[in-house]
């Protein structure tokens, strides 16, 4: 990490302020920011999950092929390197908080509202249920399909998970 800091021409302390762990180098991206901003632009009449699905489509649409390649490689590292995967699990808690904030703002409720936190957790659970069986998703075509499957799974969640 000191070599990376030197190559970036920043001090190690500055570098560690932005990336507290080696694993954070892999996990750092702007996807949460893009998705929350896209979520806030969704029409107010949409349900929270429909708005999230629209935000995911919009957010992914804002990525060019080079961005998608980086996301795919980052996701591949996250799923295949045990240390990065463990750190990613910690990040899910932070992501639930980010989603809770966005849902709460849209619903006019506090972010720690039981229903808001439960929905945010369910959304992350749905995403994990699709992405965690990682085998095969590293292929670029399959990676795009993964986002389609996440959309389908969120649709099932919104429909009350009919079996």
Coordinates of C-alpha atoms in Angstrom, one line a residue:
X1 CA 0.0 0.0 0.0
X2 CA 2.9 2.3 0.6
X3 CA 4.0 1.7 -3.0
X4 CA 0.6 2.7 -4.2
X5 CA 0.6 5.8 -2.1
X6 CA 4.0 6.8 -3.5
X7 CA 2.8 6.1 -7.1
X8 CA -0.2 8.3 -6.4
X9 CA 2.1 11.0 -4.9
X10 CA 0.3 11.1 -1.6
X11 CA 1.5 10.4 1.9
X12 CA 0.7 7.0 3.4
X13 CA -1.4 8.7 6.1
X14 CA -3.5 10.4 3.4
X15 CA -3.8 7.2 1.5
X16 CA -5.0 5.3 4.6
X17 CA -7.5 8.0 5.3
X18 CA -9.3 7.1 2.1
X19 CA -8.5 3.4 2.1
X20 CA -8.2 2.1 5.7
X21 CA -7.5 -1.5 4.5
X22 CA -6.1 -3.1 1.4
X23 CA -9.5 -4.6 0.7
X24 CA -11.0 -1.1 0.6
X25 CA -8.9 -0.5 -2.5
X26 CA -11.0 -3.0 -4.3
X27 CA -14.4 -2.2 -2.8
X28 CA -14.2 1.6 -3.2
X29 CA -16.6 2.8 -6.0
X30 CA -19.3 5.3 -6.6
X31 CA -22.2 2.8 -7.2
X32 CA -24.0 3.7 -4.0
X33 CA -23.9 7.4 -4.9
X34 CA -25.1 6.8 -8.4
X35 CA -27.9 4.6 -7.3
X36 CA -29.1 6.9 -4.5
X37 CA -29.1 9.9 -6.9
X38 CA -31.0 7.9 -9.5
X39 CA -33.4 6.6 -6.7
X40 CA -34.2 10.2 -5.8
X41 CA -35.1 11.1 -9.4
X42 CA -37.7 8.3 -9.7
X43 CA -41.3 9.4 -9.9
X44 CA -42.9 9.8 -6.5
X45 CA -45.9 7.5 -7.4
X46 CA -43.6 4.4 -7.7
X47 CA -43.4 2.0 -4.8
X48 CA -40.0 1.9 -3.1
X49 CA -39.0 -1.3 -4.8
X50 CA -40.2 -0.1 -8.2
X51 CA -38.2 3.1 -7.7
X52 CA -35.1 1.1 -6.7
X53 CA -35.5 -1.1 -9.8
X54 CA -35.7 2.0 -11.9
X55 CA -32.7 3.5 -10.1
X56 CA -30.7 0.4 -10.8
X57 CA -31.5 0.5 -14.5
X58 CA -30.7 4.2 -14.6
X59 CA -27.5 3.8 -12.6
X60 CA -26.3 0.9 -14.7
X61 CA -27.2 2.9 -17.8
X62 CA -24.8 5.6 -16.7
X63 CA -21.8 3.2 -16.9
X64 CA -19.9 2.9 -20.1
X65 CA -18.3 -0.4 -21.1
X66 CA -15.0 0.5 -19.3
X67 CA -16.9 1.2 -16.1
X68 CA -18.8 -2.1 -16.3
X69 CA -15.5 -3.9 -16.9
X70 CA -14.1 -2.4 -13.7
X71 CA -17.3 -3.3 -11.8
X72 CA -17.2 -6.8 -13.1
X73 CA -13.5 -7.2 -12.2
X74 CA -14.1 -5.7 -8.7
X75 CA -17.0 -8.0 -8.2
X76 CA -15.0 -10.9 -9.3
X77 CA -12.2 -10.1 -6.8
X78 CA -14.8 -9.5 -4.1
X79 CA -16.3 -13.0 -4.6
X80 CA -13.0 -14.9 -5.1
X81 CA -10.5 -13.3 -2.7
X82 CA -11.5 -14.4 0.8
X83 CA -10.1 -11.2 2.5
X84 CA -12.0 -8.9 0.1
X85 CA -15.1 -11.1 0.4
X86 CA -15.0 -10.8 4.3
X87 CA -14.6 -7.0 4.1
X88 CA -17.5 -6.9 1.6
X89 CA -19.7 -8.6 4.1
X90 CA -18.9 -5.7 6.5
X91 CA -19.9 -3.3 3.7
X92 CA -23.4 -4.8 3.5
X93 CA -24.2 -3.3 6.8
X94 CA -23.2 0.2 5.6
X95 CA -25.1 -0.4 2.4
X96 CA -28.3 -1.3 4.3
X97 CA -27.8 2.1 6.2
X98 CA -27.5 3.9 2.8
X99 CA -30.6 2.2 1.4
X100 CA -32.5 2.9 4.7
X101 CA -31.7 6.6 4.4
X102 CA -32.9 6.8 0.8
X103 CA -36.1 4.8 1.6
X104 CA -36.8 6.8 4.7
X105 CA -36.4 10.1 2.8
X106 CA -38.8 8.9 0.1
X107 CA -41.4 7.5 2.7
X108 CA -41.1 10.4 5.1
X109 CA -40.0 8.1 7.9
X110 CA -36.9 7.9 10.1
X111 CA -34.1 5.8 8.7
X112 CA -34.2 3.5 11.8
X113 CA -37.9 2.8 11.4
X114 CA -38.5 -1.0 11.6
X115 CA -40.2 -1.2 8.3
X116 CA -37.6 0.9 6.5
X117 CA -34.7 -1.1 7.9
X118 CA -36.5 -4.4 7.2
X119 CA -37.1 -3.4 3.6
X120 CA -33.5 -2.3 3.1
X121 CA -32.3 -5.6 4.6
X122 CA -34.7 -7.6 2.4
X123 CA -33.4 -5.7 -0.7
X124 CA -29.8 -6.5 0.2
X125 CA -30.8 -10.1 0.9
X126 CA -32.3 -10.4 -2.5
X127 CA -29.2 -8.9 -4.2
X128 CA -27.0 -11.3 -2.2
X129 CA -29.2 -14.3 -3.1
X130 CA -28.5 -13.6 -6.8
X131 CA -24.9 -12.6 -6.7
X132 CA -23.4 -14.8 -4.0
X133 CA -23.4 -18.0 -6.0
X134 CA -20.6 -16.4 -8.0
X135 CA -19.7 -19.2 -10.3
X136 CA -20.1 -18.1 -13.9
X137 CA -20.8 -14.4 -13.3
X138 CA -17.2 -13.4 -14.1
X139 CA -18.1 -13.9 -17.8
X140 CA -19.0 -10.5 -19.3
X141 CA -22.2 -11.7 -20.9
X142 CA -23.3 -13.5 -17.7
X143 CA -22.4 -10.4 -15.6
X144 CA -25.0 -8.3 -17.5
X145 CA -27.5 -11.2 -17.0
X146 CA -26.8 -11.0 -13.3
X147 CA -28.3 -7.5 -13.1
X148 CA -31.4 -8.7 -15.1
X149 CA -31.8 -11.5 -12.5
X150 CA -31.5 -9.0 -9.6
X151 CA -34.3 -7.0 -11.3
X152 CA -36.4 -10.1 -11.6
X153 CA -35.8 -11.0 -8.0
X154 CA -36.7 -7.5 -6.8
X155 CA -39.9 -7.8 -8.7
X156 CA -40.6 -11.0 -6.8
X157 CA -39.9 -9.3 -3.5
X158 CA -42.3 -6.5 -4.5
X159 CA -45.0 -9.0 -5.4
X160 CA -44.7 -10.6 -2.0
X161 CA -42.5 -13.5 -3.0
X162 CA -45.1 -15.7 -4.5
X163 CA -43.9 -19.3 -5.0

